[in-house]
PDB file of C-alpha atoms in Angstrom:
ATOM      1  CA  MET A 119     -61.194  30.789   7.265  1.00  0.00           C
ATOM      2  CA  SER A 120     -63.425  31.691   9.107  1.00  0.00           C
ATOM      3  CA  LEU A 121     -64.031  30.363  13.336  1.00  0.00           C
ATOM      4  CA  ASP A 122     -66.156  27.535  14.291  1.00  0.00           C
ATOM      5  CA  VAL A 123     -68.000  29.419  16.171  1.00  0.00           C
ATOM      6  CA  SER A 124     -70.033  27.923  18.504  1.00  0.00           C
ATOM      7  CA  PRO A 125     -73.559  28.359  19.040  1.00  0.00           C
ATOM      8  CA  ALA A 126     -72.917  29.157  22.714  1.00  0.00           C
ATOM      9  CA  LEU A 127     -70.437  31.789  21.750  1.00  0.00           C
ATOM     10  CA  LEU A 128     -72.541  32.905  19.767  1.00  0.00           C
ATOM     11  CA  GLU A 129     -75.435  33.557  21.543  1.00  0.00           C
ATOM     12  CA  GLN A 130     -73.472  35.313  24.053  1.00  0.00           C
ATOM     13  CA  ALA A 131     -72.107  37.519  21.476  1.00  0.00           C
ATOM     14  CA  GLU A 132     -76.175  38.061  20.424  1.00  0.00           C
ATOM     15  CA  ARG A 133     -76.250  39.404  23.806  1.00  0.00           C
ATOM     16  CA  GLY A 134     -74.257  42.193  24.299  1.00  0.00           C
ATOM     17  CA  GLU A 135     -71.092  40.137  26.261  1.00  0.00           C
ATOM     18  CA  VAL A 136     -68.703  37.766  25.952  1.00  0.00           C
ATOM     19  CA  ASP A 137     -65.954  35.330  28.178  1.00  0.00           C
ATOM     20  CA  GLU A 138     -63.504  36.757  26.208  1.00  0.00           C
ATOM     21  CA  ALA A 139     -61.330  32.637  27.000  1.00  0.00           C
ATOM     22  CA  GLU A 140     -63.854  31.029  24.945  1.00  0.00           C
ATOM     23  CA  PHE A 141     -63.728  33.699  22.417  1.00  0.00           C
ATOM     24  CA  VAL A 142     -60.201  32.932  22.866  1.00  0.00           C
ATOM     25  CA  ASP A 143     -60.754  29.041  22.892  1.00  0.00           C
ATOM     26  CA  CYS A 144     -63.145  29.017  20.443  1.00  0.00           C
ATOM     27  CA  VAL A 145     -59.872  30.711  18.636  1.00  0.00           C
ATOM     28  CA  ARG A 146     -57.330  27.518  19.351  1.00  0.00           C
ATOM     29  CA  ASN A 147     -59.594  25.213  18.320  1.00  0.00           C
ATOM     30  CA  SER A 148     -60.556  27.125  14.559  1.00  0.00           C
ATOM     31  CA  LEU A 149     -57.036  27.574  13.634  1.00  0.00           C
ATOM     32  CA  PRO A 150     -54.730  26.014  14.906  1.00  0.00           C
ATOM     33  CA  TYR A 151     -51.387  26.467  13.271  1.00  0.00           C
ATOM     34  CA  ALA A 152     -52.188  30.330  14.199  1.00  0.00           C
ATOM     35  CA  TRP A 153     -52.578  29.300  17.481  1.00  0.00           C
ATOM     36  CA  GLU A 154     -49.350  26.423  17.346  1.00  0.00           C
ATOM     37  CA  MET A 155     -47.354  28.757  16.021  1.00  0.00           C
ATOM     38  CA  VAL A 156     -48.442  31.528  18.339  1.00  0.00           C
ATOM     39  CA  SER A 157     -47.342  29.723  21.668  1.00  0.00           C
ATOM     40  CA  SER A 158     -44.613  28.135  20.436  1.00  0.00           C
ATOM     41  CA  LEU A 159     -43.085  31.540  19.666  1.00  0.00           C
ATOM     42  CA  VAL A 160     -44.357  32.972  22.958  1.00  0.00           C
ATOM     43  CA  VAL A 161     -42.500  29.747  24.297  1.00  0.00           C
ATOM     44  CA  GLN A 162     -39.121  29.899  22.519  1.00  0.00           C
ATOM     45  CA  LEU A 163     -39.639  34.460  23.437  1.00  0.00           C
ATOM     46  CA  LYS A 164     -38.933  32.714  27.838  1.00  0.00           C
ATOM     47  CA  VAL A 165     -36.883  30.439  27.020  1.00  0.00           C
ATOM     48  CA  GLU A 166     -34.072  31.408  25.309  1.00  0.00           C
ATOM     49  CA  GLY A 167     -35.493  35.600  26.141  1.00  0.00           C
ATOM     50  CA  GLY A 168     -33.903  38.192  23.815  1.00  0.00           C
ATOM     51  CA  ALA A 169     -35.554  41.639  22.498  1.00  0.00           C
ATOM     52  CA  PHE A 170     -39.189  39.013  20.719  1.00  0.00           C
ATOM     53  CA  ALA A 171     -39.066  35.229  18.676  1.00  0.00           C
ATOM     54  CA  ASP A 172     -39.662  34.987  15.281  1.00  0.00           C
ATOM     55  CA  ASN A 173     -40.875  32.873  12.090  1.00  0.00           C
ATOM     56  CA  ARG A 174     -39.247  33.393   8.808  1.00  0.00           C
ATOM     57  CA  THR A 175     -40.298  29.635   7.234  1.00  0.00           C
ATOM     58  CA  PRO A 176     -43.594  29.959   5.625  1.00  0.00           C
ATOM     59  CA  PRO A 177     -46.694  27.459   5.998  1.00  0.00           C
ATOM     60  CA  PRO A 178     -46.484  23.853   5.073  1.00  0.00           C
ATOM     61  CA  ASP A 179     -49.680  24.920   2.197  1.00  0.00           C
ATOM     62  CA  GLU A 180     -52.286  28.032   1.846  1.00  0.00           C
ATOM     63  CA  GLN A 181     -55.417  26.611   4.725  1.00  0.00           C
ATOM     64  CA  ALA A 182     -52.617  27.359   7.350  1.00  0.00           C
ATOM     65  CA  ARG A 183     -51.076  31.063   5.663  1.00  0.00           C
ATOM     66  CA  GLY A 184     -55.199  31.593   5.904  1.00  0.00           C
ATOM     67  CA  GLN A 185     -54.349  30.848   9.649  1.00  0.00           C
ATOM     68  CA  LEU A 186     -52.335  32.891  10.004  1.00  0.00           C
ATOM     69  CA  LEU A 187     -53.483  35.712   7.835  1.00  0.00           C
ATOM     70  CA  ARG A 188     -57.587  35.215   9.566  1.00  0.00           C
ATOM     71  CA  ALA A 189     -55.267  35.644  13.598  1.00  0.00           C
ATOM     72  CA  LEU A 190     -53.146  38.560  13.018  1.00  0.00           C
ATOM     73  CA  ALA A 191     -55.670  40.654  10.671  1.00  0.00           C
ATOM     74  CA  SER A 192     -58.208  40.515  12.547  1.00  0.00           C
ATOM     75  CA  ASP A 193     -57.738  43.304  15.411  1.00  0.00           C
ATOM     76  CA  ALA A 194     -60.147  40.968  18.084  1.00  0.00           C
ATOM     77  CA  ILE A 195     -59.080  38.125  16.904  1.00  0.00           C
ATOM     78  CA  ARG A 196     -55.012  39.777  18.065  1.00  0.00           C
ATOM     79  CA  GLY A 197     -56.197  41.571  20.608  1.00  0.00           C
ATOM     80  CA  ALA A 198     -57.404  38.679  21.703  1.00  0.00           C
ATOM     81  CA  LEU A 199     -53.903  37.044  21.593  1.00  0.00           C
ATOM     82  CA  GLN A 200     -51.989  39.195  22.263  1.00  0.00           C
ATOM     83  CA  ARG A 201     -54.079  39.650  26.090  1.00  0.00           C
ATOM     84  CA  HIS A 202     -53.708  35.571  26.477  1.00  0.00           C
ATOM     85  CA  PHE A 203     -50.044  35.579  25.853  1.00  0.00           C
ATOM     86  CA  GLY A 204     -49.305  38.905  27.533  1.00  0.00           C
ATOM     87  CA  VAL A 205     -46.835  39.351  24.540  1.00  0.00           C
ATOM     88  CA  ARG A 206     -47.554  42.004  21.719  1.00  0.00           C
ATOM     89  CA  LEU A 207     -46.835  40.510  18.152  1.00  0.00           C
ATOM     90  CA  ALA A 208     -46.408  41.593  15.113  1.00  0.00           C
ATOM     91  CA  PHE A 209     -46.456  40.337  11.464  1.00  0.00           C
ATOM     92  CA  GLN A 210     -44.902  40.301   8.322  1.00  0.00           C
ATOM     93  CA  ASN A 211     -45.391  39.388   5.040  1.00  0.00           C
ATOM     94  CA  CYS A 212     -47.061  36.390   3.928  1.00  0.00           C
ATOM     95  CA  HIS A 213     -45.541  34.284   7.351  1.00  0.00           C
ATOM     96  CA  ARG A 214     -43.070  36.873   9.496  1.00  0.00           C
ATOM     97  CA  VAL A 215     -45.123  36.445  13.182  1.00  0.00           C
ATOM     98  CA  ALA A 216     -43.237  37.802  16.171  1.00  0.00           C
ATOM     99  CA  VAL A 217     -43.826  38.235  19.377  1.00  0.00           C
ATOM    100  CA  PHE A 218     -42.165  40.749  21.830  1.00  0.00           C
ATOM    101  CA  PRO A 219     -42.330  40.659  25.850  1.00  0.00           C
ATOM    102  CA  LEU A 220     -44.438  43.756  27.015  1.00  0.00           C
ATOM    103  CA  ASP A 221     -41.414  45.130  28.242  1.00  0.00           C
ATOM    104  CA  PRO A 222     -40.903  49.035  27.504  1.00  0.00           C
ATOM    105  CA  ALA A 223     -37.037  48.429  26.685  1.00  0.00           C
ATOM    106  CA  VAL A 224     -37.808  46.342  24.312  1.00  0.00           C
ATOM    107  CA  ASP A 225     -40.354  48.325  22.382  1.00  0.00           C
ATOM    108  CA  ASP A 226     -37.629  50.913  20.260  1.00  0.00           C
ATOM    109  CA  ARG A 227     -37.254  46.711  18.018  1.00  0.00           C
ATOM    110  CA  LEU A 228     -40.213  46.730  17.914  1.00  0.00           C
ATOM    111  CA  ALA A 229     -40.689  50.156  16.324  1.00  0.00           C
ATOM    112  CA  ARG A 230     -37.626  48.703  13.964  1.00  0.00           C
ATOM    113  CA  PHE A 231     -39.400  45.596  13.294  1.00  0.00           C
ATOM    114  CA  THR A 232     -42.642  46.962  12.838  1.00  0.00           C
ATOM    115  CA  SER A 233     -41.102  49.986  10.374  1.00  0.00           C
ATOM    116  CA  ILE A 234     -41.621  50.607   6.572  1.00  0.00           C
ATOM    117  CA  ARG A 235     -37.525  50.586   6.281  1.00  0.00           C
ATOM    118  CA  GLY A 236     -38.635  46.561   8.419  1.00  0.00           C
ATOM    119  CA  GLN A 237     -41.255  44.893   5.530  1.00  0.00           C
ATOM    120  CA  LEU A 238     -38.925  46.487   2.814  1.00  0.00           C
ATOM    121  CA  LEU A 239     -35.698  44.878   3.856  1.00  0.00           C
ATOM    122  CA  ASN A 240     -37.873  41.650   4.305  1.00  0.00           C
ATOM    123  CA  GLN A 241     -39.085  41.272   0.943  1.00  0.00           C
ATOM    124  CA  SER A 242     -37.938  38.937  -1.492  1.00  0.00           C
ATOM    125  CA  PRO A 243     -38.762  37.532  -4.398  1.00  0.00           C
ATOM    126  CA  GLU A 244     -40.024  34.035  -2.808  1.00  0.00           C
ATOM    127  CA  LEU A 245     -42.416  35.125  -0.811  1.00  0.00           C
ATOM    128  CA  ARG A 246     -44.210  37.375  -3.932  1.00  0.00           C
ATOM    129  CA  ASP A 247     -47.205  35.621  -4.559  1.00  0.00           C
ATOM    130  CA  CYS A 248     -47.644  34.860  -0.844  1.00  0.00           C
TER     131      CYS A 248
END
């Protein structure tokens, strides 16, 4: 799934300077499922607190799954989302998105989540073809 880039935003990129807020708005409009997933997890983290908030529910369809993959596999999109929401994002399998606060106190928890061990422990036969 590609981003739906407006002619004005493309023109900015061609000139060499891109307004990050406009890029974030492009991501919001182009990847609504991924945007909603991340923004709802950010709210959950702020309301409930804790070391992180994550989603364990698979996307409803392949289009939604594609949006998550696009948003979290792209360094530019992922970085812009992290700066916009003021969090660190982590991703496992095809749908387990997690948001971590910027607080260094949760660095160990983030390291465990993103470790090889964490990835292996998050496997299941249902997720084999995701």
